Amino acid sequence: MSIKQSNYWRGTVSEPAKGVSQALPESVDVAIVGAGFCGLSAARALGKRGVHAAVLEAEAPGWGASCRNGGMVLTGMKLPVPTLISRYGRELVQRMYAASLESIDLVEQIVKEEGIACSFSRCGHLEVACKQGHFDAFAEAAARIKREFNHELRIVPRTELREEIGSNIYFGALVDETSAGVNPAQYVTGLAKSAHRAGATLFDHTRVLSLREESVGGARSFFVETSRGCLRAKEVLLASGAYTSPATPALRKKVIPIGSYIIATEPLPPDLARELSPRNRMIYDSKHFLYYYRLTPDNRMLFGGRAAFFPESDSTVRESAELLRQGMIGVYPQLRDTKVEYVWGGTLDFAFDVMPHSGKLDDMHFALGFAGHGVAAATWMGMKLAGVICGDPDDNPFSKIPFPSAPIGLRSGNTWALPLAGLYYRLLDFFT
Ligand SMILES: Cc1cc2nc3c(=O)[nH]c(=O)nc-3n(C[C@H](O)[C@H](O)[C@H](O)COP(=O)(O)OP(=O)(O)OC[C@H]3O[C@@H](n4cnc5c(N)ncnc54)[C@H](O)[C@@H]3O)c2cc1C
């Protein structure tokens, strides 16, 4: 196989967003660490309210998970609704679910308002059942979501699956028409440019090395040391996701960095593309160790999964290419002779309780834990944190829940136990 180890999405961006060349200012209203969906959405929202933010990005805008993902803009959360309700209570979970729907509207609104050409489309998502038991559980899940959140999902029995997917291996499916698809690299690039237009200043290749709270003349502020110099900020917003560094040790302890990998085929003939995904849905399966896949706007099959559990490296990316190709052929034997042209990996930001979180740590604002829902959720959280910084009441349901630290062995910088977690989920998939 001659597969390029590179991110297909990135190559679709004709004019990447760039940082400014000037020196860091002496002081700024808000220093934002990380230029992904979360940091850029916050910077845009702050700018629109007249608050000056400096976005400090260690690499390039969107370099992290935000330009590497599947581009699935999904409703709901990772955990099943009964688990959520028993943990957090009905009222809070209803607000969380409403936030997940609102976050998709927000992405759509930003794309429209800013004129971002990123193939945003309300194509819906399809969850396919890998076992009969999984399909049986779909009916109960759909009824509960209708009852609790008044949100409609549609069950697709096995006999009607051909209208949704050109694969024979599944036992049925669940459709949510509210979800959307996007080209994430074009979206995050557009978001960066819109933050700049709103008044934020973007500093790329500027790694934050340390942060210290201090009091100058009785006024509280933060001293931010970066690879490009230092600045003072009245507020700090940490939007560093799975790539959170030792500069913010308290937050880093909370992150479980999980590798996820994607391949993209050569463009498919239109008839074959239509056969594989007749309604162009965002598709994922019902396993813990799941596959997610979709067509790209130019009709490639983009197929992802946790082929290796470790954060990406040259060797995990290389190994993932063949593993994912085998997975793809298992779903779609029609692609046996199709060339895979791209493979890349990225790191997902999981919290130990598999929930998104936001709030304050060491007096700094943060949002993290978006897992596979970050396209919409990180955009929404960034906007919400900007509101809190501007003095809005904090009505974010995710800031009200406890945020557990990750166990040693699963944390950023110390991930020796990740293969054990991977094994646990594989066993769970085998037995349930
Ligand atoms: C392969 C893959 C597939 C995925 N698929 C989907 C999907 O289909 N749908 C979905 O909703 N979600 C998906 N996700 C998850 C989603 O991409 C993330 O949740 C989301 O992008 C997180 O955005 P963010 O802004 O919080 O973080 P990121 O986009 O990761 O940005 C964090 C940035 O912080 C910077 N940074 C870190 N430390 C420092 C420092 N000290 N100084 C300066 N900068 C720093 C990093 O360089 C990075 O650019 C996927 C993720 C991966 C990896």
CSV table of C-alpha atoms and ligand atoms in Angstrom, one decimal:
chain,number,residue,atom,x,y,z
A,1,MET,CA,0.0,0.0,0.0
A,2,SER,CA,1.3,3.5,-0.8
A,3,ILE,CA,-0.5,5.5,1.8
A,4,LYS,CA,0.4,9.1,2.6
A,5,GLN,CA,0.8,9.6,6.4
A,6,SER,CA,-1.0,12.9,6.3
A,7,ASN,CA,-4.4,14.4,7.1
A,8,TYR,CA,-6.7,14.5,4.2
A,9,TRP,CA,-8.8,17.4,5.6
A,10,ARG,CA,-5.7,19.7,6.0
A,11,GLY,CA,-5.0,19.4,2.3
A,12,THR,CA,-8.5,20.8,1.5
A,13,VAL,CA,-7.7,24.2,3.2
A,14,SER,CA,-6.5,26.6,0.5
A,15,GLU,CA,-5.5,29.5,2.7
A,16,PRO,CA,-4.6,28.3,6.2
A,17,ALA,CA,-5.1,30.8,9.1
A,18,LYS,CA,-1.9,32.3,10.3
A,19,GLY,CA,-0.8,34.0,13.5
A,20,VAL,CA,0.5,37.6,13.6
A,21,SER,CA,4.3,38.2,13.4
A,22,GLN,CA,4.4,41.0,15.9
A,23,ALA,CA,5.7,40.6,19.5
A,24,LEU,CA,3.4,39.6,22.3
A,25,PRO,CA,1.6,42.6,23.9
A,26,GLU,CA,2.6,43.5,27.5
A,27,SER,CA,-0.9,42.8,28.7
A,28,VAL,CA,-4.2,41.6,27.4
A,29,ASP,CA,-7.7,41.1,28.8
A,30,VAL,CA,-7.7,37.3,28.3
A,31,ALA,CA,-4.9,34.8,27.4
A,32,ILE,CA,-6.3,31.8,25.7
A,33,VAL,CA,-4.2,28.6,25.6
A,34,GLY,CA,-4.9,26.6,22.5
A,35,ALA,CA,-6.3,27.5,19.0
A,36,GLY,CA,-8.8,24.7,18.5
A,37,PHE,CA,-12.6,24.9,18.3
A,38,CYS,CA,-12.8,25.8,22.0
A,39,GLY,CA,-10.2,28.5,22.2
A,40,LEU,CA,-11.1,30.1,18.9
A,41,SER,CA,-14.8,30.1,19.6
A,42,ALA,CA,-14.1,31.8,22.9
A,43,ALA,CA,-11.8,34.3,21.2
A,44,ARG,CA,-14.5,35.1,18.6
A,45,ALA,CA,-17.2,35.6,21.3
A,46,LEU,CA,-15.0,37.7,23.5
A,47,GLY,CA,-13.9,39.9,20.5
A,48,LYS,CA,-17.6,40.5,19.6
A,49,ARG,CA,-18.1,41.8,23.1
A,50,GLY,CA,-15.1,44.1,23.0
A,51,VAL,CA,-12.8,42.0,25.1
A,52,HIS,CA,-9.3,41.6,23.7
A,53,ALA,CA,-8.0,38.0,23.7
A,54,ALA,CA,-4.6,36.7,22.8
A,55,VAL,CA,-4.8,33.2,21.5
A,56,LEU,CA,-1.5,31.4,22.3
A,57,GLU,CA,-1.0,28.3,20.2
A,58,ALA,CA,2.0,26.0,20.4
A,59,GLU,CA,1.8,24.9,16.8
A,60,ALA,CA,-0.6,26.3,14.1
A,61,PRO,CA,-4.3,27.2,14.4
A,62,GLY,CA,-6.3,24.0,14.5
A,63,TRP,CA,-3.2,21.8,14.7
A,64,GLY,CA,-4.7,19.7,17.5
A,65,ALA,CA,-7.8,17.5,17.4
A,66,SER,CA,-9.9,20.2,15.7
A,67,CYS,CA,-8.5,19.6,12.2
A,68,ARG,CA,-8.0,15.9,12.5
A,69,ASN,CA,-11.4,14.6,13.5
A,70,GLY,CA,-14.3,12.9,11.6
A,71,GLY,CA,-16.2,16.1,11.2
A,72,MET,CA,-19.3,14.6,12.8
A,73,VAL,CA,-21.4,17.3,14.5
A,74,LEU,CA,-23.4,15.0,16.9
A,75,THR,CA,-26.3,15.3,19.2
A,76,GLY,CA,-26.2,13.9,22.7
A,77,MET,CA,-23.4,12.7,24.9
A,78,LYS,CA,-21.2,9.6,25.1
A,79,LEU,CA,-22.9,8.0,28.1
A,80,PRO,CA,-26.4,6.4,27.9
A,81,VAL,CA,-29.2,8.5,29.2
A,82,PRO,CA,-30.1,6.2,32.2
A,83,THR,CA,-26.5,6.4,33.4
A,84,LEU,CA,-26.6,10.2,33.1
A,85,ILE,CA,-29.9,10.6,35.0
A,86,SER,CA,-28.8,8.3,37.8
A,87,ARG,CA,-25.6,10.3,38.2
A,88,TYR,CA,-26.8,13.8,37.8
A,89,GLY,CA,-30.6,13.9,38.1
A,90,ARG,CA,-33.2,14.5,35.5
A,91,GLU,CA,-33.3,18.3,35.5
A,92,LEU,CA,-29.5,18.7,34.9
A,93,VAL,CA,-29.4,16.1,32.3
A,94,GLN,CA,-32.3,17.7,30.4
A,95,ARG,CA,-30.2,20.9,30.3
A,96,MET,CA,-27.2,19.0,29.1
A,97,TYR,CA,-29.1,17.4,26.3
A,98,ALA,CA,-30.6,20.7,25.3
A,99,ALA,CA,-27.0,22.1,25.3
A,100,SER,CA,-26.0,19.3,22.9
A,101,LEU,CA,-28.7,20.4,20.4
A,102,GLU,CA,-28.0,24.1,20.9
A,103,SER,CA,-24.3,23.4,20.2
A,104,ILE,CA,-25.1,22.1,16.7
A,105,ASP,CA,-27.3,25.2,16.0
A,106,LEU,CA,-24.3,27.3,17.2
A,107,VAL,CA,-21.9,25.7,14.7
A,108,GLU,CA,-24.5,26.2,12.0
A,109,GLN,CA,-25.0,29.8,13.0
A,110,ILE,CA,-21.3,30.6,13.1
A,111,VAL,CA,-20.8,28.9,9.7
A,112,LYS,CA,-23.6,31.1,8.2
A,113,GLU,CA,-22.7,34.4,9.9
A,114,GLU,CA,-19.0,34.1,9.1
A,115,GLY,CA,-19.6,32.7,5.6
A,116,ILE,CA,-17.3,29.7,6.3
A,117,ALA,CA,-17.1,27.4,3.3
A,118,CYS,CA,-16.8,24.0,5.1
A,119,SER,CA,-19.5,21.8,3.6
A,120,PHE,CA,-21.7,22.0,6.8
A,121,SER,CA,-24.8,19.9,6.2
A,122,ARG,CA,-27.6,18.6,8.4
A,123,CYS,CA,-27.3,15.1,7.0
A,124,GLY,CA,-28.1,13.3,10.3
A,125,HIS,CA,-26.3,10.5,12.0
A,126,LEU,CA,-26.8,6.8,11.8
A,127,GLU,CA,-25.9,4.5,14.7
A,128,VAL,CA,-25.7,0.9,13.4
A,129,ALA,CA,-26.2,-2.1,15.7
A,130,CYS,CA,-23.4,-4.7,15.8
A,131,LYS,CA,-25.6,-7.2,17.7
A,132,GLN,CA,-29.2,-8.1,18.0
A,133,GLY,CA,-29.1,-7.1,21.7
A,134,HIS,CA,-27.8,-3.6,20.7
A,135,PHE,CA,-30.6,-3.2,18.2
A,136,ASP,CA,-33.2,-4.2,20.8
A,137,ALA,CA,-31.8,-1.6,23.2
A,138,PHE,CA,-32.2,1.1,20.5
A,139,ALA,CA,-36.0,1.1,20.8
A,140,GLU,CA,-35.8,1.7,24.6
A,141,ALA,CA,-33.2,4.4,24.1
A,142,ALA,CA,-35.3,6.2,21.4
A,143,ALA,CA,-38.4,6.1,23.6
A,144,ARG,CA,-36.5,7.4,26.6
A,145,ILE,CA,-35.0,10.3,24.6
A,146,LYS,CA,-38.4,11.2,23.3
A,147,ARG,CA,-39.9,11.1,26.8
A,148,GLU,CA,-37.1,12.9,28.6
A,149,PHE,CA,-36.0,15.4,26.0
A,150,ASN,CA,-38.8,15.5,23.4
A,151,HIS,CA,-36.2,14.7,20.8
A,152,GLU,CA,-37.2,12.3,17.9
A,153,LEU,CA,-35.0,9.4,16.8
A,154,ARG,CA,-36.0,6.9,14.2
A,155,ILE,CA,-35.5,3.1,14.4
A,156,VAL,CA,-34.5,1.4,11.2
A,157,PRO,CA,-35.1,-2.4,11.2
A,158,ARG,CA,-32.7,-4.7,9.4
A,159,THR,CA,-35.1,-5.2,6.5
A,160,GLU,CA,-34.9,-1.4,5.7
A,161,LEU,CA,-31.2,-0.9,6.3
A,162,ARG,CA,-30.4,-0.8,2.6
A,163,GLU,CA,-32.0,2.6,2.4
A,164,GLU,CA,-29.4,3.9,4.9
A,165,ILE,CA,-26.2,1.8,4.4
A,166,GLY,CA,-24.7,-0.5,1.8
A,167,SER,CA,-23.6,-3.1,4.3
A,168,ASN,CA,-25.1,-6.4,5.4
A,169,ILE,CA,-23.4,-6.9,8.7
A,170,TYR,CA,-25.6,-4.8,11.0
A,171,PHE,CA,-28.8,-5.7,12.9
A,172,GLY,CA,-30.6,-2.4,12.4
A,173,ALA,CA,-29.9,1.2,13.2
A,174,LEU,CA,-31.0,4.4,14.8
A,175,VAL,CA,-31.2,7.7,12.9
A,176,ASP,CA,-31.0,11.2,14.3
A,177,GLU,CA,-31.8,13.8,11.7
A,178,THR,CA,-30.5,16.7,13.8
A,179,SER,CA,-26.8,15.8,13.6
A,180,ALA,CA,-24.6,17.3,10.9
A,181,GLY,CA,-21.4,16.9,9.0
A,182,VAL,CA,-18.6,19.4,8.3
A,183,ASN,CA,-15.1,19.6,6.9
A,184,PRO,CA,-13.4,20.2,10.3
A,185,ALA,CA,-10.2,21.7,8.9
A,186,GLN,CA,-12.1,24.3,6.8
A,187,TYR,CA,-14.4,25.0,9.8
A,188,VAL,CA,-11.5,25.6,12.3
A,189,THR,CA,-9.7,27.7,9.8
A,190,GLY,CA,-12.8,29.8,9.3
A,191,LEU,CA,-13.3,30.1,13.0
A,192,ALA,CA,-9.7,31.3,13.4
A,193,LYS,CA,-10.2,34.0,10.8
A,194,SER,CA,-13.5,35.0,12.3
A,195,ALA,CA,-11.9,35.3,15.8
A,196,HIS,CA,-9.2,37.6,14.2
A,197,ARG,CA,-11.9,39.7,12.5
A,198,ALA,CA,-13.7,40.0,15.8
A,199,GLY,CA,-10.6,41.5,17.4
A,200,ALA,CA,-8.6,38.6,18.8
A,201,THR,CA,-4.9,38.3,18.2
A,202,LEU,CA,-3.6,34.9,17.2
A,203,PHE,CA,0.0,33.9,18.1
A,204,ASP,CA,1.0,30.7,16.5
A,205,HIS,CA,4.2,28.7,17.4
A,206,THR,CA,3.8,30.2,20.8
A,207,ARG,CA,4.0,27.6,23.5
A,208,VAL,CA,2.8,28.5,27.0
A,209,LEU,CA,5.5,27.3,29.4
A,210,SER,CA,4.1,28.5,32.7
A,211,LEU,CA,1.3,30.4,34.3
A,212,ARG,CA,1.4,32.2,37.6
A,213,GLU,CA,-1.3,34.2,39.4
A,214,GLU,CA,-0.1,37.4,41.0
A,215,SER,CA,-1.3,40.6,42.5
A,216,VAL,CA,0.0,43.8,41.0
A,217,GLY,CA,-1.0,46.9,43.0
A,218,GLY,CA,-3.8,45.0,44.6
A,219,ALA,CA,-5.2,43.9,41.2
A,220,ARG,CA,-5.2,40.1,40.4
A,221,SER,CA,-3.6,39.1,37.1
A,222,PHE,CA,-1.7,36.2,35.5
A,223,PHE,CA,1.9,36.2,34.4
A,224,VAL,CA,2.1,34.0,31.3
A,225,GLU,CA,5.5,32.8,30.2
A,226,THR,CA,5.7,31.6,26.6
A,227,SER,CA,8.3,30.4,24.1
A,228,ARG,CA,7.9,33.9,22.5
A,229,GLY,CA,8.1,36.1,25.6
A,230,CYS,CA,5.9,37.0,28.5
A,231,LEU,CA,2.6,38.8,28.9
A,232,ARG,CA,0.1,39.6,31.7
A,233,ALA,CA,-3.5,38.7,31.4
A,234,LYS,CA,-6.5,39.6,33.6
A,235,GLU,CA,-8.0,36.2,32.9
A,236,VAL,CA,-6.8,32.9,31.5
A,237,LEU,CA,-8.8,30.4,29.5
A,238,LEU,CA,-7.3,26.9,29.0
A,239,ALA,CA,-8.5,25.3,25.8
A,240,SER,CA,-5.7,22.8,25.3
A,241,GLY,CA,-7.8,19.7,25.0
A,242,ALA,CA,-6.0,16.3,24.9
A,243,TYR,CA,-2.7,18.2,24.2
A,244,THR,CA,-2.7,19.9,27.6
A,245,SER,CA,0.9,20.3,28.7
A,246,PRO,CA,2.9,20.3,31.9
A,247,ALA,CA,2.4,24.1,32.0
A,248,THR,CA,-1.0,23.5,33.6
A,249,PRO,CA,-0.4,20.4,35.9
A,250,ALA,CA,-3.8,20.6,37.7
A,251,LEU,CA,-5.7,20.3,34.4
A,252,ARG,CA,-3.2,17.8,32.9
A,253,LYS,CA,-4.0,15.4,35.7
A,254,LYS,CA,-7.6,15.3,34.5
A,255,VAL,CA,-7.0,14.3,30.9
A,256,ILE,CA,-7.0,10.8,29.5
A,257,PRO,CA,-5.5,11.2,26.1
A,258,ILE,CA,-6.8,8.5,23.7
A,259,GLY,CA,-5.6,7.9,20.2
A,260,SER,CA,-8.0,7.7,17.3
A,261,TYR,CA,-7.0,7.1,13.7
A,262,ILE,CA,-8.6,7.7,10.3
A,263,ILE,CA,-8.0,6.5,6.8
A,264,ALA,CA,-9.4,8.1,3.6
A,265,THR,CA,-9.8,6.2,0.3
A,266,GLU,CA,-9.4,7.6,-3.2
A,267,PRO,CA,-12.5,9.3,-4.5
A,268,LEU,CA,-15.2,6.7,-5.2
A,269,PRO,CA,-17.4,6.6,-8.3
A,270,PRO,CA,-20.7,8.4,-7.5
A,271,ASP,CA,-22.8,5.2,-7.8
A,272,LEU,CA,-20.6,3.3,-5.4
A,273,ALA,CA,-20.6,6.2,-2.9
A,274,ARG,CA,-24.4,6.3,-3.1
A,275,GLU,CA,-24.6,2.6,-2.5
A,276,LEU,CA,-22.4,2.7,0.6
A,277,SER,CA,-24.2,5.7,2.2
A,278,PRO,CA,-27.4,6.5,0.3
A,279,ARG,CA,-28.2,9.5,2.6
A,280,ASN,CA,-24.7,10.6,3.3
A,281,ARG,CA,-25.0,10.1,7.0
A,282,MET,CA,-22.4,10.4,9.7
A,283,ILE,CA,-22.2,6.7,10.7
A,284,TYR,CA,-20.8,5.0,13.8
A,285,ASP,CA,-21.4,1.6,15.3
A,286,SER,CA,-22.7,0.4,18.7
A,287,LYS,CA,-19.5,-1.0,20.1
A,288,HIS,CA,-17.3,0.6,22.8
A,289,PHE,CA,-14.3,0.1,20.5
A,290,LEU,CA,-16.2,1.6,17.7
A,291,TYR,CA,-15.7,2.5,14.0
A,292,TYR,CA,-17.0,5.8,12.7
A,293,TYR,CA,-17.2,6.6,9.0
A,294,ARG,CA,-18.7,8.9,6.4
A,295,LEU,CA,-18.2,10.1,2.9
A,296,THR,CA,-16.2,13.2,2.3
A,297,PRO,CA,-17.6,16.0,0.1
A,298,ASP,CA,-15.5,14.6,-2.8
A,299,ASN,CA,-16.8,11.0,-2.2
A,300,ARG,CA,-13.9,9.4,-0.4
A,301,MET,CA,-14.7,6.9,2.3
A,302,LEU,CA,-13.3,8.3,5.6
A,303,PHE,CA,-13.1,5.5,8.1
A,304,GLY,CA,-11.9,5.9,11.7
A,305,GLY,CA,-11.5,4.1,14.9
A,306,ARG,CA,-9.3,3.4,17.9
A,307,ALA,CA,-7.0,1.0,16.0
A,308,ALA,CA,-4.3,1.7,18.6
A,309,PHE,CA,-5.3,3.2,22.0
A,310,PHE,CA,-2.1,5.2,22.4
A,311,PRO,CA,-1.9,8.8,21.4
A,312,GLU,CA,-0.6,9.2,17.8
A,313,SER,CA,3.0,8.5,16.8
A,314,ASP,CA,4.5,7.5,13.4
A,315,SER,CA,4.3,3.9,14.4
A,316,THR,CA,0.7,3.9,15.7
A,317,VAL,CA,-0.4,5.8,12.6
A,318,ARG,CA,1.4,3.3,10.3
A,319,GLU,CA,-0.1,0.2,12.1
A,320,SER,CA,-3.5,1.8,12.1
A,321,ALA,CA,-3.6,2.1,8.3
A,322,GLU,CA,-3.9,-1.7,7.7
A,323,LEU,CA,-6.1,-2.4,10.8
A,324,LEU,CA,-8.6,0.3,9.7
A,325,ARG,CA,-8.5,-0.9,6.1
A,326,GLN,CA,-9.4,-4.4,7.3
A,327,GLY,CA,-12.2,-2.9,9.5
A,328,MET,CA,-13.5,-1.0,6.5
A,329,ILE,CA,-13.6,-4.0,4.2
A,330,GLY,CA,-15.4,-5.9,7.0
A,331,VAL,CA,-18.1,-3.3,6.8
A,332,TYR,CA,-17.9,-2.7,3.0
A,333,PRO,CA,-16.5,-5.7,1.1
A,334,GLN,CA,-17.2,-3.5,-2.0
A,335,LEU,CA,-14.1,-1.5,-1.1
A,336,ARG,CA,-11.7,-4.5,-1.2
A,337,ASP,CA,-9.8,-3.1,-4.3
A,338,THR,CA,-10.2,0.6,-3.4
A,339,LYS,CA,-7.0,2.5,-2.8
A,340,VAL,CA,-6.5,4.0,0.7
A,341,GLU,CA,-4.7,7.3,0.1
A,342,TYR,CA,-4.4,8.9,3.6
A,343,VAL,CA,-3.9,7.9,7.2
A,344,TRP,CA,-3.5,10.1,10.2
A,345,GLY,CA,-4.1,10.1,13.9
A,346,GLY,CA,-5.1,12.5,16.7
A,347,THR,CA,-5.7,12.5,20.4
A,348,LEU,CA,-9.1,12.7,22.0
A,349,ASP,CA,-9.7,14.4,25.3
A,350,PHE,CA,-11.5,12.0,27.6
A,351,ALA,CA,-12.3,12.7,31.3
A,352,PHE,CA,-12.4,9.7,33.6
A,353,ASP,CA,-16.2,10.0,34.0
A,354,VAL,CA,-16.5,10.3,30.1
A,355,MET,CA,-18.2,13.8,30.5
A,356,PRO,CA,-17.4,17.2,29.2
A,357,HIS,CA,-16.4,19.7,32.0
A,358,SER,CA,-15.9,23.4,32.3
A,359,GLY,CA,-15.2,25.7,35.2
A,360,LYS,CA,-12.2,27.1,37.0
A,361,LEU,CA,-9.0,25.4,38.1
A,362,ASP,CA,-6.3,27.4,39.9
A,363,ASP,CA,-8.5,30.4,39.1
A,364,MET,CA,-8.2,29.8,35.4
A,365,HIS,CA,-11.2,29.0,33.2
A,366,PHE,CA,-11.1,25.7,31.3
A,367,ALA,CA,-13.2,23.4,29.2
A,368,LEU,CA,-12.3,19.8,28.4
A,369,GLY,CA,-13.5,16.2,28.0
A,370,PHE,CA,-15.4,16.5,24.7
A,371,ALA,CA,-14.3,13.0,23.6
A,372,GLY,CA,-16.0,12.2,20.3
A,373,HIS,CA,-18.4,15.2,20.5
A,374,GLY,CA,-16.0,18.1,20.5
A,375,VAL,CA,-16.8,19.7,17.1
A,376,ALA,CA,-20.1,21.0,18.5
A,377,ALA,CA,-19.4,20.8,22.2
A,378,ALA,CA,-16.0,22.6,22.2
A,379,THR,CA,-17.5,25.4,20.0
A,380,TRP,CA,-20.3,25.8,22.5
A,381,MET,CA,-18.2,25.6,25.6
A,382,GLY,CA,-15.8,28.3,24.2
A,383,MET,CA,-18.8,30.6,23.7
A,384,LYS,CA,-20.1,29.9,27.2
A,385,LEU,CA,-16.8,30.5,28.9
A,386,ALA,CA,-16.5,33.8,27.0
A,387,GLY,CA,-19.9,34.7,28.5
A,388,VAL,CA,-18.8,33.9,32.0
A,389,ILE,CA,-15.6,36.0,31.6
A,390,CYS,CA,-17.8,38.9,30.4
A,391,GLY,CA,-19.9,38.5,33.6
A,392,ASP,CA,-22.9,36.5,32.4
A,393,PRO,CA,-24.5,34.1,34.9
A,394,ASP,CA,-23.0,30.7,34.6
A,395,ASP,CA,-25.9,28.5,33.3
A,396,ASN,CA,-23.6,25.8,31.9
A,397,PRO,CA,-24.9,22.5,33.2
A,398,PHE,CA,-21.4,20.9,32.7
A,399,SER,CA,-19.8,23.3,35.1
A,400,LYS,CA,-22.0,22.0,38.0
A,401,ILE,CA,-20.7,18.4,38.0
A,402,PRO,CA,-17.6,17.0,39.9
A,403,PHE,CA,-14.5,16.6,37.7
A,404,PRO,CA,-12.5,13.5,38.7
A,405,SER,CA,-8.8,13.2,38.2
A,406,ALA,CA,-7.6,10.5,35.8
A,407,PRO,CA,-6.1,7.5,37.5
A,408,ILE,CA,-2.3,7.3,37.4
A,409,GLY,CA,-1.3,5.2,34.3
A,410,LEU,CA,-4.1,6.8,32.2
A,411,ARG,CA,-3.0,10.4,32.5
A,412,SER,CA,-1.3,12.6,30.0
A,413,GLY,CA,2.5,11.9,30.1
A,414,ASN,CA,1.9,8.6,32.0
A,415,THR,CA,-0.3,6.3,29.9
A,416,TRP,CA,1.2,2.9,30.6
A,417,ALA,CA,-2.3,1.5,31.6
A,418,LEU,CA,-4.0,2.6,28.3
A,419,PRO,CA,-3.6,-0.8,26.6
A,420,LEU,CA,-5.3,-2.4,29.7
A,421,ALA,CA,-8.2,0.0,29.3
A,422,GLY,CA,-8.3,-0.9,25.6
A,423,LEU,CA,-8.4,-4.6,26.5
A,424,TYR,CA,-11.2,-4.0,29.0
A,425,TYR,CA,-13.3,-2.4,26.3
A,426,ARG,CA,-12.6,-5.1,23.8
A,427,LEU,CA,-13.7,-7.7,26.3
A,428,LEU,CA,-16.8,-5.7,27.0
A,429,ASP,CA,-17.6,-5.6,23.3
A,430,PHE,CA,-17.2,-9.3,23.1
A,431,PHE,CA,-19.5,-10.2,26.0
A,432,THR,CA,-22.2,-7.5,25.7
B,1,LIG,C1,-9.2,11.2,15.1
B,1,LIG,C2,-10.2,12.0,15.8
B,1,LIG,C3,-11.6,11.9,15.4
B,1,LIG,C4,-12.6,12.7,16.1
B,1,LIG,N1,-13.8,12.7,15.5
B,1,LIG,C5,-14.7,13.5,16.0
B,1,LIG,C6,-16.0,13.7,15.4
B,1,LIG,O1,-16.2,13.2,14.3
B,1,LIG,N2,-16.9,14.5,16.0
B,1,LIG,C7,-16.6,15.2,17.1
B,1,LIG,O2,-17.5,16.0,17.6
B,1,LIG,N3,-15.4,15.1,17.7
B,1,LIG,C8,-14.5,14.3,17.2
B,1,LIG,N4,-13.2,14.3,17.8
B,1,LIG,C9,-13.0,15.1,19.0
B,1,LIG,C10,-12.8,16.6,18.7
B,1,LIG,O3,-11.9,16.7,17.5
B,1,LIG,C11,-12.1,17.3,19.9
B,1,LIG,O4,-12.9,17.0,21.0
B,1,LIG,C12,-12.1,18.8,19.7
B,1,LIG,O5,-11.4,19.1,18.5
B,1,LIG,C13,-11.4,19.4,20.9
B,1,LIG,O6,-11.2,20.8,20.6
B,1,LIG,P1,-10.3,21.7,21.5
B,1,LIG,O7,-10.3,23.1,21.0
B,1,LIG,O8,-10.7,21.5,22.9
B,1,LIG,O9,-8.8,21.0,21.4
B,1,LIG,P2,-7.8,20.9,20.2
B,1,LIG,O10,-8.4,21.1,18.9
B,1,LIG,O11,-7.0,19.6,20.5
B,1,LIG,O12,-6.8,22.2,20.5
B,1,LIG,C14,-5.9,22.3,21.6
B,1,LIG,C15,-4.7,23.1,21.1
B,1,LIG,O13,-4.0,23.5,22.3
B,1,LIG,C16,-2.7,23.6,21.9
B,1,LIG,N5,-1.9,23.6,23.1
B,1,LIG,C17,-1.8,22.6,24.1
B,1,LIG,N6,-0.9,23.0,25.1
B,1,LIG,C18,-0.4,24.2,24.7
B,1,LIG,C19,0.5,25.1,25.3
B,1,LIG,N7,1.1,24.8,26.5
B,1,LIG,N8,0.7,26.3,24.8
B,1,LIG,C20,0.1,26.6,23.6
B,1,LIG,N9,-0.8,25.8,23.0
B,1,LIG,C21,-1.0,24.6,23.5
B,1,LIG,C22,-2.4,22.4,21.0
B,1,LIG,O14,-1.3,22.7,20.1
B,1,LIG,C23,-3.8,22.3,20.2
B,1,LIG,O15,-3.7,22.9,19.0
B,1,LIG,C24,-12.2,13.5,17.2
B,1,LIG,C25,-10.9,13.6,17.6
B,1,LIG,C26,-9.9,12.9,17.0
B,1,LIG,C27,-8.5,13.0,17.4
